[in-house]
Amino acid sequence: MGVLAAKYSIKPFSVLKDVAYRFRDQMPRPDVLMELGELGLDITTKCGAGCAHCYDQERSSAPNVSMSKDFVNMAVDVGDKFGIDRLHLWAGEPTRERKLLMHSFKAATRNNYRAVQLATNAMQFKTSGQATDFLQSLAQLAPKSQIAIYVSCDRNHQSAIPLERVANIVSAFLKSNIRRSVHMATITAHMVNDFTLMDLFVLLNQKYG
């Protein structure tokens, strides 16, 4: 059963609990959060990076599970009915389920969500070309929504994911013409003596000038 929390009257809870119950076999863990006008969908447990700090490591022996498109549609539609207008997509690593991720963006656009946020560790972006194609696809899928991409960049993640992957998507963003519709930020964990973000700046300067 998913965790369901909303800043609304009690009525939405009964509707959302019914939705969660009907789709309970497709929900890998407590993974639906409705709070303060934002719907968060943890769309898949797939990742594969194996970061030591990640709580998903506790499920490393369990099979990977992803939401169905029907569940995404239902959750986004219900959120829209109760005034939610921001969708946050995270996971495991949502870019591992590219078709489902794109479907989620389409669902948000269909329901006139004003903002879609994506959290990624950038592990899928082996080249800047792949990252460019990905960003262009997002901009085309959700032209009416403000898109924000949050990229992990810290010592924990970079122990498993090459920093070059982060550089690929950041550089693709900086070189693109979609910055009016897509916004990007790096997320650095607050750890003592973690200079990963500075390393990223150095790498971007060396590789891309």
Tab-separated table of N, CA and C in Angstrom, residues 58-171:
chain	number	residue	atom	x	y	z
A	58	GLU	N	18.909	-2.168	0.280
A	58	GLU	CA	18.251	-3.142	1.137
A	58	GLU	C	17.398	-4.099	0.314
A	59	ARG	N	17.021	-3.686	-0.891
A	59	ARG	CA	16.169	-4.491	-1.749
A	59	ARG	C	16.952	-5.081	-2.919
A	60	SER	N	18.276	-5.108	-2.783
A	60	SER	CA	19.109	-5.528	-3.909
A	60	SER	C	18.808	-6.950	-4.358
A	61	SER	N	18.321	-7.793	-3.420
A	61	SER	CA	18.017	-9.168	-3.782
A	61	SER	C	16.585	-9.327	-4.291
A	62	ALA	N	15.793	-8.256	-4.197
A	62	ALA	CA	14.400	-8.317	-4.644
A	62	ALA	C	14.322	-7.983	-6.131
A	63	PRO	N	13.303	-8.488	-6.826
A	63	PRO	CA	13.165	-8.168	-8.249
A	63	PRO	C	12.821	-6.688	-8.449
A	64	ASN	N	13.307	-6.126	-9.541
A	64	ASN	CA	12.966	-4.748	-9.867
A	64	ASN	C	11.507	-4.651	-10.271
A	65	VAL	N	10.845	-3.604	-9.811
A	65	VAL	CA	9.433	-3.408	-10.093
A	65	VAL	C	9.210	-1.980	-10.556
A	66	SER	N	8.324	-1.802	-11.532
A	66	SER	CA	7.977	-0.466	-12.019
A	66	SER	C	6.466	-0.291	-11.994
A	67	MET	N	6.045	0.941	-11.902
A	67	MET	CA	4.620	1.241	-11.983
A	67	MET	C	4.107	0.918	-13.378
A	68	SER	N	2.831	0.653	-13.477
A	68	SER	CA	2.215	0.499	-14.788
A	68	SER	C	1.790	1.873	-15.311
A	69	LYS	N	1.615	1.968	-16.609
A	69	LYS	CA	1.125	3.219	-17.181
A	69	LYS	C	-0.276	3.535	-16.665
A	70	ASP	N	-1.085	2.497	-16.451
A	70	ASP	CA	-2.439	2.708	-15.919
A	70	ASP	C	-2.390	3.334	-14.539
A	71	PHE	N	-1.441	2.871	-13.711
A	71	PHE	CA	-1.346	3.453	-12.373
A	71	PHE	C	-0.915	4.910	-12.444
A	72	VAL	N	0.061	5.208	-13.295
A	72	VAL	CA	0.506	6.598	-13.456
A	72	VAL	C	-0.672	7.478	-13.896
A	73	ASN	N	-1.432	7.003	-14.875
A	73	ASN	CA	-2.599	7.769	-15.343
A	73	ASN	C	-3.570	8.028	-14.203
A	74	MET	N	-3.866	6.990	-13.432
A	74	MET	CA	-4.826	7.116	-12.346
A	74	MET	C	-4.340	8.112	-11.297
A	75	ALA	N	-3.077	7.994	-10.896
A	75	ALA	CA	-2.538	8.877	-9.873
A	75	ALA	C	-2.532	10.335	-10.327
A	76	VAL	N	-2.091	10.568	-11.572
A	76	VAL	CA	-2.040	11.939	-12.097
A	76	VAL	C	-3.445	12.512	-12.250
A	77	ASP	N	-4.385	11.701	-12.714
A	77	ASP	CA	-5.771	12.167	-12.871
A	77	ASP	C	-6.392	12.514	-11.524
A	78	VAL	N	-6.188	11.656	-10.542
A	78	VAL	CA	-6.746	11.920	-9.209
A	78	VAL	C	-6.112	13.174	-8.608
A	79	GLY	N	-4.799	13.316	-8.764
A	79	GLY	CA	-4.135	14.512	-8.265
A	79	GLY	C	-4.704	15.772	-8.879
A	80	ASP	N	-4.970	15.737	-10.174
A	80	ASP	CA	-5.529	16.892	-10.863
A	80	ASP	C	-6.904	17.261	-10.314
A	81	LYS	N	-7.697	16.259	-9.968
A	81	LYS	CA	-9.048	16.509	-9.451
A	81	LYS	C	-9.010	17.243	-8.117
A	82	PHE	N	-7.921	17.099	-7.374
A	82	PHE	CA	-7.830	17.739	-6.072
A	82	PHE	C	-6.866	18.908	-6.055
A	83	GLY	N	-6.628	19.478	-7.218
A	83	GLY	CA	-5.893	20.734	-7.289
A	83	GLY	C	-4.386	20.622	-7.316
A	84	ILE	N	-3.859	19.428	-7.428
A	84	ILE	CA	-2.408	19.276	-7.497
A	84	ILE	C	-1.931	19.646	-8.897
A	85	ASP	N	-0.867	20.437	-8.957
A	85	ASP	CA	-0.403	20.908	-10.267
A	85	ASP	C	1.098	20.754	-10.454
A	86	ARG	N	1.754	19.972	-9.584
A	86	ARG	CA	3.188	19.694	-9.738
A	86	ARG	C	3.411	18.191	-9.622
A	87	LEU	N	4.190	17.654	-10.533
A	87	LEU	CA	4.508	16.233	-10.541
A	87	LEU	C	6.003	16.062	-10.347
A	88	HIS	N	6.374	15.226	-9.385
A	88	HIS	CA	7.791	14.957	-9.120
A	88	HIS	C	8.060	13.492	-9.403
A	89	LEU	N	9.020	13.219	-10.277
A	89	LEU	CA	9.347	11.848	-10.702
A	89	LEU	C	10.729	11.470	-10.198
A	90	TRP	N	10.766	10.371	-9.470
A	90	TRP	CA	12.034	9.879	-8.963
A	90	TRP	C	11.941	8.374	-8.860
A	91	ALA	N	12.916	7.749	-8.189
A	91	ALA	CA	12.855	6.298	-8.162
A	91	ALA	C	13.944	5.741	-7.284
A	92	GLY	N	14.384	4.565	-7.636
A	92	GLY	CA	15.563	4.062	-8.246
A	92	GLY	C	16.114	5.129	-9.181
A	93	GLU	N	16.170	4.811	-10.427
A	93	GLU	CA	16.616	5.786	-11.439
A	93	GLU	C	15.577	5.820	-12.539
A	94	PRO	N	14.769	6.893	-12.594
A	94	PRO	CA	13.644	6.943	-13.539
A	94	PRO	C	14.036	6.844	-15.002
A	95	THR	N	15.250	7.269	-15.354
A	95	THR	CA	15.637	7.193	-16.764
A	95	THR	C	15.908	5.752	-17.206
A	96	ARG	N	15.935	4.794	-16.265
A	96	ARG	CA	16.041	3.384	-16.638
A	96	ARG	C	14.747	2.882	-17.268
A	97	GLU	N	13.637	3.587	-16.988
A	97	GLU	CA	12.334	3.246	-17.572
A	97	GLU	C	11.923	4.393	-18.485
A	98	ARG	N	12.623	4.523	-19.612
A	98	ARG	CA	12.455	5.695	-20.470
A	98	ARG	C	11.029	5.848	-20.993
A	99	LYS	N	10.427	4.751	-21.462
A	99	LYS	CA	9.071	4.847	-21.998
A	99	LYS	C	8.071	5.247	-20.927
A	100	LEU	N	8.215	4.687	-19.733
A	100	LEU	CA	7.319	5.031	-18.630
A	100	LEU	C	7.531	6.472	-18.193
A	101	LEU	N	8.772	6.914	-18.197
A	101	LEU	CA	9.084	8.293	-17.835
A	101	LEU	C	8.432	9.269	-18.814
A	102	MET	N	8.575	9.003	-20.102
A	102	MET	CA	7.973	9.867	-21.109
A	102	MET	C	6.446	9.838	-21.011
A	103	HIS	N	5.896	8.668	-20.722
A	103	HIS	CA	4.447	8.561	-20.540
A	103	HIS	C	3.997	9.437	-19.372
A	104	SER	N	4.781	9.481	-18.314
A	104	SER	CA	4.439	10.299	-17.140
A	104	SER	C	4.432	11.780	-17.487
A	105	PHE	N	5.392	12.206	-18.308
A	105	PHE	CA	5.412	13.603	-18.751
A	105	PHE	C	4.162	13.917	-19.576
A	106	LYS	N	3.794	12.989	-20.441
A	106	LYS	CA	2.593	13.197	-21.254
A	106	LYS	C	1.345	13.294	-20.383
A	107	ALA	N	1.263	12.454	-19.368
A	107	ALA	CA	0.113	12.469	-18.468
A	107	ALA	C	0.012	13.809	-17.742
A	108	ALA	N	1.151	14.348	-17.342
A	108	ALA	CA	1.153	15.643	-16.661
A	108	ALA	C	0.677	16.753	-17.591
A	109	THR	N	1.137	16.717	-18.836
A	109	THR	CA	0.709	17.716	-19.814
A	109	THR	C	-0.781	17.604	-20.096
A	110	ARG	N	-1.260	16.378	-20.206
A	110	ARG	CA	-2.687	16.161	-20.468
A	110	ARG	C	-3.557	16.755	-19.362
A	111	ASN	N	-3.059	16.738	-18.141
A	111	ASN	CA	-3.818	17.260	-17.006
A	111	ASN	C	-3.415	18.682	-16.625
A	112	ASN	N	-2.653	19.328	-17.484
A	112	ASN	CA	-2.286	20.734	-17.283
A	112	ASN	C	-1.515	20.973	-15.992
A	113	TYR	N	-0.662	20.029	-15.611
A	113	TYR	CA	0.243	20.282	-14.484
A	113	TYR	C	1.189	21.403	-14.885
A	114	ARG	N	1.375	22.352	-13.995
A	114	ARG	CA	2.196	23.505	-14.370
A	114	ARG	C	3.692	23.226	-14.247
A	115	ALA	N	4.060	22.166	-13.525
A	115	ALA	CA	5.480	21.869	-13.352
A	115	ALA	C	5.694	20.366	-13.241
A	116	VAL	N	6.782	19.902	-13.875
A	116	VAL	CA	7.206	18.512	-13.755
A	116	VAL	C	8.669	18.516	-13.343
A	117	GLN	N	8.969	17.800	-12.264
A	117	GLN	CA	10.334	17.746	-11.745
A	117	GLN	C	10.859	16.324	-11.858
A	118	LEU	N	12.097	16.200	-12.290
A	118	LEU	CA	12.730	14.890	-12.459
A	118	LEU	C	14.035	14.857	-11.687
A	119	ALA	N	14.208	13.821	-10.866
A	119	ALA	CA	15.476	13.613	-10.165
A	119	ALA	C	16.217	12.460	-10.837
A	120	THR	N	17.482	12.671	-11.176
A	120	THR	CA	18.261	11.649	-11.866
A	120	THR	C	19.692	11.628	-11.343
A	121	ASN	N	20.323	10.458	-11.428
A	121	ASN	CA	21.741	10.376	-11.081
A	121	ASN	C	22.633	10.434	-12.317
A	122	ALA	N	22.025	10.577	-13.495
A	122	ALA	CA	22.733	10.778	-14.775
A	122	ALA	C	23.452	9.534	-15.284
A	123	MET	N	23.240	8.375	-14.655
A	123	MET	CA	24.014	7.201	-15.039
A	123	MET	C	23.737	6.729	-16.469
A	124	GLN	N	22.578	7.086	-17.031
A	124	GLN	CA	22.215	6.631	-18.370
A	124	GLN	C	22.815	7.483	-19.486
A	125	PHE	N	23.429	8.607	-19.131
A	125	PHE	CA	23.913	9.537	-20.150
A	125	PHE	C	25.399	9.311	-20.409
A	126	LYS	N	25.678	8.287	-21.209
A	126	LYS	CA	27.068	7.917	-21.487
A	126	LYS	C	27.739	8.910	-22.418
A	127	THR	N	26.934	9.647	-23.207
A	127	THR	CA	27.480	10.668	-24.106
A	127	THR	C	26.629	11.931	-23.986
A	128	SER	N	27.211	13.045	-24.376
A	128	SER	CA	26.445	14.295	-24.357
A	128	SER	C	25.344	14.264	-25.405
A	129	GLY	N	25.557	13.488	-26.488
A	129	GLY	CA	24.517	13.359	-27.507
A	129	GLY	C	23.270	12.690	-26.963
A	130	GLN	N	23.448	11.648	-26.154
A	130	GLN	CA	22.313	10.989	-25.523
A	130	GLN	C	21.570	11.961	-24.619
A	131	ALA	N	22.321	12.750	-23.893
A	131	ALA	CA	21.710	13.716	-22.987
A	131	ALA	C	20.946	14.788	-23.758
A	132	THR	N	21.503	15.239	-24.862
A	132	THR	CA	20.834	16.250	-25.684
A	132	THR	C	19.508	15.728	-26.220
A	133	ASP	N	19.521	14.508	-26.751
A	133	ASP	CA	18.284	13.910	-27.276
A	133	ASP	C	17.227	13.793	-26.174
A	134	PHE	N	17.663	13.416	-24.988
A	134	PHE	CA	16.751	13.268	-23.859
A	134	PHE	C	16.107	14.607	-23.493
A	135	LEU	N	16.910	15.648	-23.379
A	135	LEU	CA	16.386	16.971	-23.007
A	135	LEU	C	15.418	17.497	-24.064
A	136	GLN	N	15.755	17.309	-25.327
A	136	GLN	CA	14.875	17.760	-26.405
A	136	GLN	C	13.536	17.030	-26.347
A	137	SER	N	13.575	15.732	-26.041
A	137	SER	CA	12.343	14.948	-25.944
A	137	SER	C	11.444	15.467	-24.832
A	138	LEU	N	12.040	15.788	-23.689
A	138	LEU	CA	11.245	16.313	-22.577
A	138	LEU	C	10.577	17.631	-22.934
A	139	ALA	N	11.330	18.504	-23.565
A	139	ALA	CA	10.791	19.808	-23.935
A	139	ALA	C	9.619	19.678	-24.900
A	140	GLN	N	9.687	18.690	-25.784
A	140	GLN	CA	8.612	18.485	-26.749
A	140	GLN	C	7.391	17.824	-26.112
A	141	LEU	N	7.626	16.955	-25.122
A	141	LEU	CA	6.532	16.215	-24.492
A	141	LEU	C	5.684	17.085	-23.581
A	142	ALA	N	6.311	18.020	-22.919
A	142	ALA	CA	5.582	18.836	-21.938
A	142	ALA	C	5.778	20.318	-22.218
A	143	PRO	N	5.312	20.797	-23.370
A	143	PRO	CA	5.560	22.196	-23.744
A	143	PRO	C	4.845	23.205	-22.850
A	144	LYS	N	3.786	22.768	-22.169
A	144	LYS	CA	3.016	23.695	-21.336
A	144	LYS	C	3.465	23.680	-19.881
A	145	SER	N	4.342	22.779	-19.551
A	145	SER	CA	4.787	22.639	-18.162
A	145	SER	C	6.204	23.157	-17.991
A	146	GLN	N	6.467	23.702	-16.819
A	146	GLN	CA	7.836	24.065	-16.479
A	146	GLN	C	8.556	22.790	-16.041
A	147	ILE	N	9.672	22.491	-16.672
A	147	ILE	CA	10.409	21.264	-16.385
A	147	ILE	C	11.652	21.608	-15.573
A	148	ALA	N	11.845	20.882	-14.491
A	148	ALA	CA	13.042	21.053	-13.664
A	148	ALA	C	13.723	19.698	-13.521
A	149	ILE	N	15.020	19.658	-13.767
A	149	ILE	CA	15.792	18.432	-13.644
A	149	ILE	C	16.827	18.610	-12.539
A	150	TYR	N	16.830	17.681	-11.604
A	150	TYR	CA	17.776	17.717	-10.492
A	150	TYR	C	18.751	16.549	-10.652
A	151	VAL	N	20.029	16.879	-10.762
A	151	VAL	CA	21.056	15.867	-11.019
A	151	VAL	C	21.928	15.699	-9.779
A	152	SER	N	22.039	14.464	-9.311
A	152	SER	CA	22.873	14.188	-8.144
A	152	SER	C	24.344	14.379	-8.493
A	153	CYS	N	25.062	15.039	-7.612
A	153	CYS	CA	26.490	15.273	-7.827
A	153	CYS	C	27.161	15.367	-6.458
A	154	ASP	N	27.595	14.238	-5.952
A	154	ASP	CA	28.237	14.219	-4.638
A	154	ASP	C	29.098	12.973	-4.507
A	155	ARG	N	29.846	12.925	-3.435
A	155	ARG	CA	30.810	11.839	-3.241
A	155	ARG	C	30.134	10.469	-3.204
A	156	ASN	N	28.971	10.388	-2.602
A	156	ASN	CA	28.279	9.110	-2.514
A	156	ASN	C	27.930	8.560	-3.894
A	157	HIS	N	27.293	9.405	-4.722
A	157	HIS	CA	26.887	8.946	-6.047
A	157	HIS	C	28.085	8.702	-6.951
A	158	GLN	N	29.078	9.582	-6.872
A	158	GLN	CA	30.203	9.451	-7.792
A	158	GLN	C	31.165	8.334	-7.402
A	159	SER	N	30.924	7.678	-6.282
A	159	SER	CA	31.676	6.464	-5.976
A	159	SER	C	31.237	5.324	-6.882
A	160	ALA	N	30.037	5.464	-7.479
A	160	ALA	CA	29.489	4.419	-8.347
A	160	ALA	C	29.230	4.885	-9.771
A	161	ILE	N	29.049	6.179	-9.953
A	161	ILE	CA	28.676	6.731	-11.259
A	161	ILE	C	29.756	7.709	-11.709
A	162	PRO	N	30.342	7.521	-12.891
A	162	PRO	CA	31.388	8.441	-13.355
A	162	PRO	C	30.890	9.894	-13.406
A	163	LEU	N	31.722	10.791	-12.955
A	163	LEU	CA	31.362	12.208	-12.974
A	163	LEU	C	31.118	12.687	-14.403
A	164	GLU	N	31.737	12.019	-15.361
A	164	GLU	CA	31.547	12.394	-16.767
A	164	GLU	C	30.080	12.292	-17.187
A	165	ARG	N	29.323	11.371	-16.571
A	165	ARG	CA	27.903	11.235	-16.898
A	165	ARG	C	27.148	12.496	-16.492
A	166	VAL	N	27.474	13.022	-15.325
A	166	VAL	CA	26.861	14.279	-14.871
A	166	VAL	C	27.267	15.411	-15.803
A	167	ALA	N	28.543	15.445	-16.165
A	167	ALA	CA	29.040	16.487	-17.068
A	167	ALA	C	28.329	16.426	-18.416
A	168	ASN	N	28.003	15.226	-18.870
A	168	ASN	CA	27.341	15.093	-20.166
A	168	ASN	C	25.980	15.780	-20.184
A	169	ILE	N	25.177	15.571	-19.148
A	169	ILE	CA	23.851	16.177	-19.181
A	169	ILE	C	23.913	17.663	-18.868
A	170	VAL	N	24.831	18.066	-17.991
A	170	VAL	CA	24.965	19.500	-17.697
A	170	VAL	C	25.450	20.252	-18.931
A	171	SER	N	26.433	19.704	-19.625
A	171	SER	CA	26.943	20.386	-20.819
A	171	SER	C	25.896	20.398	-21.928
